[in-house]
Short mmCIF file of C-alpha atoms in Angstrom, two decimals:
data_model
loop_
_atom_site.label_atom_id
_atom_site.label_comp_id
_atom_site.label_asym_id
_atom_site.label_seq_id
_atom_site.Cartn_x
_atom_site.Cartn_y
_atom_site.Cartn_z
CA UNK U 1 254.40 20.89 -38.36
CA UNK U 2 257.63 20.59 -37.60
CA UNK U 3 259.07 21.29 -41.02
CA UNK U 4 257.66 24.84 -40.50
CA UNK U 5 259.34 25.78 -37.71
CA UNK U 6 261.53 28.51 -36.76
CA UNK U 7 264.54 27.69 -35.13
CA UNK U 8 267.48 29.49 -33.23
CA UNK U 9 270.77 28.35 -31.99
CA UNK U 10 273.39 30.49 -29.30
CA UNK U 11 276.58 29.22 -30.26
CA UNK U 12 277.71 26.66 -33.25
CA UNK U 13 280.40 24.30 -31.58
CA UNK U 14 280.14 20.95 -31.61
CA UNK U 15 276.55 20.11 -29.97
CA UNK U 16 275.20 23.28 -31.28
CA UNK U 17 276.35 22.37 -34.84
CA UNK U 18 275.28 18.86 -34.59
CA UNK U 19 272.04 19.93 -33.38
CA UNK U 20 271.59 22.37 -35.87
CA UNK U 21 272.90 20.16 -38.96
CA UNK U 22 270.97 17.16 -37.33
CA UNK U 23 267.95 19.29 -37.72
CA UNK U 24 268.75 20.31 -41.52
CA UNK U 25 268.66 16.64 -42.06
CA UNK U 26 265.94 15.54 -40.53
CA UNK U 27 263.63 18.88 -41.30
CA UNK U 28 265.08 20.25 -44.43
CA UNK U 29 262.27 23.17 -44.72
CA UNK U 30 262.88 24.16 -41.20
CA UNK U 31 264.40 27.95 -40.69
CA UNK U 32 267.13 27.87 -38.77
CA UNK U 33 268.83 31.20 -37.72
CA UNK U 34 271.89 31.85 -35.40
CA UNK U 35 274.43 33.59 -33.17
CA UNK U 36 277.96 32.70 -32.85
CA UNK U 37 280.59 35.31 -31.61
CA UNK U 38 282.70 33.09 -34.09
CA UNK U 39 282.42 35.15 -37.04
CA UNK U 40 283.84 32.47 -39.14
CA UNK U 41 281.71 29.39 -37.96
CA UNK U 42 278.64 31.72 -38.55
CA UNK U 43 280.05 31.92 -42.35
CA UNK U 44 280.40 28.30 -42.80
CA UNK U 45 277.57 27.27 -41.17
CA UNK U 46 275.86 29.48 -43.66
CA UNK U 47 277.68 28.64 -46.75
CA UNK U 48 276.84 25.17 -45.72
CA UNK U 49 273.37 25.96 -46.09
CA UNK U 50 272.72 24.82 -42.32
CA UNK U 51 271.69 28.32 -41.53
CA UNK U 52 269.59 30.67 -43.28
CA UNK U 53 269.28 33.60 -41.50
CA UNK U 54 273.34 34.76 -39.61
CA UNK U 55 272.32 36.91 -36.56
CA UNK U 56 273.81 39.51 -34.29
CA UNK U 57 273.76 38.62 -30.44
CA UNK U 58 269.82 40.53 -29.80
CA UNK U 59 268.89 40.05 -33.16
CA UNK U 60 265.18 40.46 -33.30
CA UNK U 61 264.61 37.15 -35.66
CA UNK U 62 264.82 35.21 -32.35
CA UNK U 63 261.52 36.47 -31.70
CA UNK U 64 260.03 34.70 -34.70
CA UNK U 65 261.36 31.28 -33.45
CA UNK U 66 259.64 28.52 -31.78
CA UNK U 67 262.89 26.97 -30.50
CA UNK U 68 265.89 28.22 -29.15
CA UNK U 69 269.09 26.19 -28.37
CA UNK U 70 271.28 28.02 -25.61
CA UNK U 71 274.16 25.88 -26.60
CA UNK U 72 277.05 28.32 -25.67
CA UNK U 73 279.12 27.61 -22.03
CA UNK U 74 276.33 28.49 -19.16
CA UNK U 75 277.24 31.47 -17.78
CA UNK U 76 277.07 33.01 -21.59
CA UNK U 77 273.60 30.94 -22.05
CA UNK U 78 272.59 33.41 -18.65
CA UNK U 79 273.94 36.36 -19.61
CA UNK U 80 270.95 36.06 -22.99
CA UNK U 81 268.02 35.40 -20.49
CA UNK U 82 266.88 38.74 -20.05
CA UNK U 83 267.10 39.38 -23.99
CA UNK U 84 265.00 36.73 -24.99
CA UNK U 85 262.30 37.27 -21.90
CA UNK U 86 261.85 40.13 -23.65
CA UNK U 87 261.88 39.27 -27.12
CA UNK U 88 260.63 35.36 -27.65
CA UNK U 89 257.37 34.71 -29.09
CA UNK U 90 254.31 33.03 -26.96
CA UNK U 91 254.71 29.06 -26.95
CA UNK U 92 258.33 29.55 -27.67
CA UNK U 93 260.61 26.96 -26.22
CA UNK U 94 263.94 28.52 -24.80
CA UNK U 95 266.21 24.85 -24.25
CA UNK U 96 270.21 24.37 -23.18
CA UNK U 97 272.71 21.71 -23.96
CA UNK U 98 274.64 21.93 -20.90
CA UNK U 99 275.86 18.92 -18.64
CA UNK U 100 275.49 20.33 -15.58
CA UNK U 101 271.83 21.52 -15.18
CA UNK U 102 271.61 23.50 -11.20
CA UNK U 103 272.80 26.77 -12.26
CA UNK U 104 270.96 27.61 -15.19
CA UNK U 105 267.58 26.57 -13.79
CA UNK U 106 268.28 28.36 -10.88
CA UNK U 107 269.19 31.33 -12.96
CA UNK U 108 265.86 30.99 -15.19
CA UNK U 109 263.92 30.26 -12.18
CA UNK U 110 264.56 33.62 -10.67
CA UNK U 111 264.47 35.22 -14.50
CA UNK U 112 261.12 33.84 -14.12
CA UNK U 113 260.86 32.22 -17.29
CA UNK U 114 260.11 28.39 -15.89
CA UNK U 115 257.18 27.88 -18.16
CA UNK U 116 259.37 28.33 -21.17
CA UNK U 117 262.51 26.81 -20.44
CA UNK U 118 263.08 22.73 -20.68
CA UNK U 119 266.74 21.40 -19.49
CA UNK U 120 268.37 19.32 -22.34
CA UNK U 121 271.37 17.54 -22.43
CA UNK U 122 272.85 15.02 -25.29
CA UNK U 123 274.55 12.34 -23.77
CA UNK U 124 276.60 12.26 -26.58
CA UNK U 125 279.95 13.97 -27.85
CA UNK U 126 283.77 13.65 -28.53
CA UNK U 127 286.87 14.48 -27.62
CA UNK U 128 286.86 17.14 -30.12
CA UNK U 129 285.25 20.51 -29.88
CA UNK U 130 284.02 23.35 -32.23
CA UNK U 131 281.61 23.37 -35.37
CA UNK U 132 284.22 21.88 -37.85
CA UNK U 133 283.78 18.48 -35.15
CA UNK U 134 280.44 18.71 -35.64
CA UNK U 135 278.21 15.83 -37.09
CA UNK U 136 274.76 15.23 -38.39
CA UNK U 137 274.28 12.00 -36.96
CA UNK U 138 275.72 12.83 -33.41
CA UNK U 139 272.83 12.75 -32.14
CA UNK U 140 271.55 9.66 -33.51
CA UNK U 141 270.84 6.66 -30.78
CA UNK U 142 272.27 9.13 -27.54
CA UNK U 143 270.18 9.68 -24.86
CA UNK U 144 268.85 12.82 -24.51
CA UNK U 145 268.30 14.21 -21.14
CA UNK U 146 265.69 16.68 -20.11
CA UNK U 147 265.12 19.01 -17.31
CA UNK U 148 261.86 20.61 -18.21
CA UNK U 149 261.39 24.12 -15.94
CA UNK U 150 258.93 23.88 -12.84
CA UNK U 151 255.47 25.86 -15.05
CA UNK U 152 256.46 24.30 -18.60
CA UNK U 153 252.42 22.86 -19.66
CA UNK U 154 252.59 19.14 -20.70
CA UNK U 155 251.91 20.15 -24.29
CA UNK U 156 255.00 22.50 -24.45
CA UNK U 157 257.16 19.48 -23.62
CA UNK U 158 255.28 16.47 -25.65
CA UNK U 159 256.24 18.94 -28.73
CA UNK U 160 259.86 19.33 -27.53
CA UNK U 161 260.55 15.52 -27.05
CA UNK U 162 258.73 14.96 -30.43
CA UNK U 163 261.42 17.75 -32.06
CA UNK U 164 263.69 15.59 -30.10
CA UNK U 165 263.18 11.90 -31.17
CA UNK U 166 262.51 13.34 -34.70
CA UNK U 167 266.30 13.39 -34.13
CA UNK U 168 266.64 9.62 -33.74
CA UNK U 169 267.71 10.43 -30.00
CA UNK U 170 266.42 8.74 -27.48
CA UNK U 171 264.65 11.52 -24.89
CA UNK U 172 264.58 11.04 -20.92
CA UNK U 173 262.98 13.47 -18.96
CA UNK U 174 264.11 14.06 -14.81
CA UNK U 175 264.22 16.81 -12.36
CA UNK U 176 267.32 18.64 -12.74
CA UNK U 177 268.75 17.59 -9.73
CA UNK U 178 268.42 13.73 -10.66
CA UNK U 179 270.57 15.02 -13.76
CA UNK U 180 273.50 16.66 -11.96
CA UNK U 181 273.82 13.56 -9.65
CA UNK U 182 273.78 11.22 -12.77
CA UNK U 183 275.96 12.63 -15.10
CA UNK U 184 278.40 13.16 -12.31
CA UNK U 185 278.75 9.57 -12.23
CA UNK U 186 278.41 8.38 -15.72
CA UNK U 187 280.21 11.32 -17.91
CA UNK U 188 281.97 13.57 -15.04
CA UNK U 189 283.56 11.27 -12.84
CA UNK U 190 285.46 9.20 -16.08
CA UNK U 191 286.31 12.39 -17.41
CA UNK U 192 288.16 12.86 -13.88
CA UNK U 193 289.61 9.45 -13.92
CA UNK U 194 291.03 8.99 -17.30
CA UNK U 195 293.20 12.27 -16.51
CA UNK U 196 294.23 11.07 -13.08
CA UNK U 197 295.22 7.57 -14.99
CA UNK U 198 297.21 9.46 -18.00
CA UNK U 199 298.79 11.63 -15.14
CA UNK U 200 299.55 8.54 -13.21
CA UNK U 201 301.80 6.87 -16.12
CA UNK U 202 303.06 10.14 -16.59
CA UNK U 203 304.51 10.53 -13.18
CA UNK U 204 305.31 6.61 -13.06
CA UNK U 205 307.02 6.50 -16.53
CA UNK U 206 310.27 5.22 -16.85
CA UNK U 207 313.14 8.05 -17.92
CA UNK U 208 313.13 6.71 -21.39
CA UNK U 209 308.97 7.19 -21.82
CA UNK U 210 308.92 3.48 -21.87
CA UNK U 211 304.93 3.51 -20.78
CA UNK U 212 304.25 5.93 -23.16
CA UNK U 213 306.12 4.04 -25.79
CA UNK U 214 304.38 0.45 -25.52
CA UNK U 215 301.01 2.21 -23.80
CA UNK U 216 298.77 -0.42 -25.78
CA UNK U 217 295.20 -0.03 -27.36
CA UNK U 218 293.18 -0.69 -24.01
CA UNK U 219 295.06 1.89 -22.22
CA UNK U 220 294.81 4.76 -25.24
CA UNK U 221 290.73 3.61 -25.21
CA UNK U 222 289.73 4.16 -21.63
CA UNK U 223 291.71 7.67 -21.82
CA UNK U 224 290.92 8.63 -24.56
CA UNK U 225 287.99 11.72 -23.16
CA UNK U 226 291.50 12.74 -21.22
CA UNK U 227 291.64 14.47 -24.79
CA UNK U 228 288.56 16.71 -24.35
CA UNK U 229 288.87 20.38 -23.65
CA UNK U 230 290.19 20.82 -19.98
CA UNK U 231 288.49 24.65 -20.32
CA UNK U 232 285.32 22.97 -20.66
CA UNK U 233 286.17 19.93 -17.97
CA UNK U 234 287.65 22.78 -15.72
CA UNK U 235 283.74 24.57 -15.45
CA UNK U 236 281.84 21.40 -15.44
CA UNK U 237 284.09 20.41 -12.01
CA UNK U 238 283.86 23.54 -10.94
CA UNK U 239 279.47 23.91 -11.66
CA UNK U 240 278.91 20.52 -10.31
CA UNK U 241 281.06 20.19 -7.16
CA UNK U 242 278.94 18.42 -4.74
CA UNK U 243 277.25 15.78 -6.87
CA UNK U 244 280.98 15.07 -8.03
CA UNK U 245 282.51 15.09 -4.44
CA UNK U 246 280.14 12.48 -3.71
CA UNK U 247 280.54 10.18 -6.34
CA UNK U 248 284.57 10.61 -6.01
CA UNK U 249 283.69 9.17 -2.08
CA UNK U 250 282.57 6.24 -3.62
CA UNK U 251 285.04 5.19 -6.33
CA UNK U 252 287.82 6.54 -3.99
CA UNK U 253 286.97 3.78 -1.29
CA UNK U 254 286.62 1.17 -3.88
CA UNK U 255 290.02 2.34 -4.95
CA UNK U 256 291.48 1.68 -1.65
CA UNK U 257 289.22 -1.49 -1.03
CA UNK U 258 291.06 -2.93 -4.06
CA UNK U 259 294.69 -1.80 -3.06
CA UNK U 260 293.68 -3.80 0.14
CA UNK U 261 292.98 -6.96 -1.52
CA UNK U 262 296.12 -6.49 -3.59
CA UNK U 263 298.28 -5.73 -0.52
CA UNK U 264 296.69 -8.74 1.09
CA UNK U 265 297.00 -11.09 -1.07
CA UNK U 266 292.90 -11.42 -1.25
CA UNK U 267 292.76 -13.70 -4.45
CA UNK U 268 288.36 -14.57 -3.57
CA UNK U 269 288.16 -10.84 -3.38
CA UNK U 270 289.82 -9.41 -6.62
CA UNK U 271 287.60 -12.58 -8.60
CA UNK U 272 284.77 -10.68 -7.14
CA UNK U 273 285.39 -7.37 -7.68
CA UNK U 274 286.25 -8.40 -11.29
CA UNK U 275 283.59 -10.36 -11.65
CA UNK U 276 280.94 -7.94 -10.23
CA UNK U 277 282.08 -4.95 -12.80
CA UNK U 278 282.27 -7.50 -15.58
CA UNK U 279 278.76 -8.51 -15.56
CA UNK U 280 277.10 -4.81 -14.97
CA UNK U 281 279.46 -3.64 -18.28
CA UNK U 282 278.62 -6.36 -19.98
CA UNK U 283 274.45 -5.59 -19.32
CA UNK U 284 275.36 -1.80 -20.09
CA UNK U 285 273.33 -0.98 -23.85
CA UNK U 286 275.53 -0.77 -26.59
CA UNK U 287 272.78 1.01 -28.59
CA UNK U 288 273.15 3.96 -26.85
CA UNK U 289 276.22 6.92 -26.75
CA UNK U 290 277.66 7.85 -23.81
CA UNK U 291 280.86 9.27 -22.70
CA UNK U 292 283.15 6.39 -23.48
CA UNK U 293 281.45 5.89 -26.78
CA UNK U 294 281.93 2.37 -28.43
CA UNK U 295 284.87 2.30 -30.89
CA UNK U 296 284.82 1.12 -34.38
CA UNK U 297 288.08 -0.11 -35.09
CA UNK U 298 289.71 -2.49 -36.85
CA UNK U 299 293.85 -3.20 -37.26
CA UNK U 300 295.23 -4.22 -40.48
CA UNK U 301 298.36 -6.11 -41.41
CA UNK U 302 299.69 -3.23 -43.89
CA UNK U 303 302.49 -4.62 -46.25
CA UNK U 304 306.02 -3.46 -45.96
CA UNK U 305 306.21 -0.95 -48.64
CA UNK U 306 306.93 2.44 -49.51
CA UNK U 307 302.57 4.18 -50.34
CA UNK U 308 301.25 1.14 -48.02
CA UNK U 309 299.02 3.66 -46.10
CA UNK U 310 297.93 5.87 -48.82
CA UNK U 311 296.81 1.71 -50.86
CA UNK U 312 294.46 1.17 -48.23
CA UNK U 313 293.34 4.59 -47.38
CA UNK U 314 292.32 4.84 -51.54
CA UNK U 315 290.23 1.42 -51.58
CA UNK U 316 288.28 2.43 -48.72
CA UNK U 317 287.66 5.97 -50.52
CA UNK U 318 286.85 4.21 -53.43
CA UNK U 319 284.16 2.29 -51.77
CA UNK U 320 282.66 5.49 -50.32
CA UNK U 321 283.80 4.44 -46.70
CA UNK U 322 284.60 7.14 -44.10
CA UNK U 323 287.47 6.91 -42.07
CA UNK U 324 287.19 8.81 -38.29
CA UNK U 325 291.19 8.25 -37.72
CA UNK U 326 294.28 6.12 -39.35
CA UNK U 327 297.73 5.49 -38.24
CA UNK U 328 300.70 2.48 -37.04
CA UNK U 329 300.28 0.90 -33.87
CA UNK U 330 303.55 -0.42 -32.23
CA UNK U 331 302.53 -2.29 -28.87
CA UNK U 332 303.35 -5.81 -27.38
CA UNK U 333 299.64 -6.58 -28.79
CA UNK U 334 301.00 -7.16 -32.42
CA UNK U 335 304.35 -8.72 -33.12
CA UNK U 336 305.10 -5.88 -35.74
CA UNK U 337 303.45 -2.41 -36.37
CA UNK U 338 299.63 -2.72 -37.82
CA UNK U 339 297.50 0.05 -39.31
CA UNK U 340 294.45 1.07 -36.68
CA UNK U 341 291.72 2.23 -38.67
CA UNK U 342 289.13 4.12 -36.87
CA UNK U 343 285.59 4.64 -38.16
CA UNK U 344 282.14 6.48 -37.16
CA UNK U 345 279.96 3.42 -37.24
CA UNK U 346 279.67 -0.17 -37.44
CA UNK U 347 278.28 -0.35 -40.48
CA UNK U 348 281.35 1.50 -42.33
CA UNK U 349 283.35 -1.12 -39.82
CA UNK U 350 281.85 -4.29 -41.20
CA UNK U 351 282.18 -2.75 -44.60
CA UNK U 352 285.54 -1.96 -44.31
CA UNK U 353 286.60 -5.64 -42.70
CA UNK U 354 284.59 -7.10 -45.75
CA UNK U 355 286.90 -4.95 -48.18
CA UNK U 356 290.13 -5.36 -47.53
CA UNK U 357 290.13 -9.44 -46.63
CA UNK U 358 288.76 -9.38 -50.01
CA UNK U 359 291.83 -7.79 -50.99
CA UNK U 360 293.70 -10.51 -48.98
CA UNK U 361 294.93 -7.80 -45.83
CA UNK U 362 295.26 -9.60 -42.00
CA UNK U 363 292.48 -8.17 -40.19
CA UNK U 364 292.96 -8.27 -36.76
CA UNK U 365 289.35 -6.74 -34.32
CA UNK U 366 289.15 -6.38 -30.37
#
């Protein structure tokens, strides 16, 4: 049963702890023990009572476990192959959490530990990093990719997807491969654009910062993963060139096709091309998480008066609703400042909208 299980985690940052607090959740009897060369995130992940057991790097209660999460950057998930070849248990699972699969199949392939490793991937995240980001509903609703290893026996991985949909993530097994080409388009290749757009209006921006000063809510959404950790960004590019090379062909021809149509005056054209991308974003799922995550926010006439802020941020305390982020909008999209409230869900949205009109606030949504 899966409340009995043993689990260990390499590394506690933000998929690692979500993972690991998703599973204290969901599995509250489950043993959890891990690794972090954090000292501190070890010591609150423990005080937390996430994890029982706080291990050294080749600590030997990794070869009680029945899962391990490599969830550390991948050439540090490599470097503990060899230990836990030696160490893990039969019928132990050995899984990763990175985005960019190739290397560290190739590197268990020639470990020769295929019929214990499976590929995983969340497709889910923020542009925050490190345990203290880390949720226990993160996972909740994201597709899950998997990668399972080339010998792994179709029991191994039935178990593994049940751990993961146990999770109330949503698990989708393909060859590794398949993986690197699909992320590359759906979480790499925005990742690339929304810093080549916030470097754009950099270099474009008036002397003054005028773009940066009326930059409006649509603009600060689609760029907002420009946030993420360019560290982490830099190695994903840099693991995953080809697969990214070739989706950059594409989206750098429709980039020119569409300065074409501008430059010509194309008017049938630029209804298409809006039209086209309209109607596939508009099919996409909004069930599941992805790298451009929906947003739950809401703006809020906020009354002209010294505490204004601190008013609203106490009723929605008071009614046990969680705010994600808070502050004053100024953009050509209001006529005077409004308070953007950010939250994790819907639900706390709705809640939230229902709250304050009840208090007679201006709610404005997009």
């Amino acid at each position: 049963m899966i409340q009995d299980l043993q689990i260990g985690f390499f590394g506690l940052g933000l998929i690692g702890g979500s993972l690991a607090k998703s599973l204290r959740r969901a599995h509250p009897q489950c043993q959890i023990c891990a690794y972090d060369p954090d000292g501190e995130t070890l010591r609150l992940a423990h005080q937390e009572g996430i994890v029982d057991t706080v291990c050294t790097v080749q600590d030997p209660a990794f070869g009680d476990c029945d899962y391990i999460f490599l969830c550390a950057p991948v050439k540090d998930n490599i470097t503990y192959l060899p230990f836990l070849k030696e160490t893990k248990k039969a019928g132990c699972i050995i899984s990763d959490v990175g985005s960019v699969k190739g290397e560290m199949h190739r590197a268990v392939t020639e470990a020769g530990m295929d019929s214990c490793f499976v590929g995983g991937h969340p497709m889910a995240g923020s542009e925050k990093s490190g345990y203290a980001s880390s949720t226990d509903f993160l996972m909740e609703n994201a597709y899950y990719l998997i990668t399972p290893g080339g010998e792994v026996d179709v029991m191994g991985l039935a178990s593994f997807m049940e751990l993961i949909t146990s999770l109330k993530a949503i698990p989708m097994v393909m060859t590794w491969e398949e993986h690197d080409f699909v992320t590359a388009a759906v979480s790499h290749l925005p990742h690339i654009v929304a810093a080549s757009l916030v470097n754009a209006i950099k270099n474009l921006d008036t002397s003054d910062q005028c773009m940066r000063q009326i930059a409006a809510g649509g603009f600060r959404d689609i760029t907002r993963i420009a946030s993420s950790s360019p560290v982490m960004w830099q190695q994903i590019c840099l693991s995953n060139g080809p697969a990214i090379s070739r989706v950059l062909d594409e989206y750098i021809k429709l980039l020119v096709q569409a300065r074409c149509f501008v430059d010509n005056q194309e008017g049938d054209a630029l209804y298409q091309m809006f039209d086209s991308s309209r109607e596939y974003r508009d099919a996409l799922p909004e069930s599941s998480k992805g790298p451009l995550q929906k947003v739950f926010a809401i703006y809020c006439d906020i009354y002209d008066e010294a505490g204004g802020i601190a008013t609203i941020a106490t009723l929605l305390a008071m009614n046990n609703i969680n705010i994600k982020n808070i502050g004053i909008v100024h953009n050509r999209e209001f006529e005077e400042g409004v308070l953007r409230i950010e939250f994790y869900e819907a639900e706390a949205q709705e809640k939230a909208v229902h709250v304050l009109t009840e208090r007679n606030y201006t709610i404005h949504q997009r």
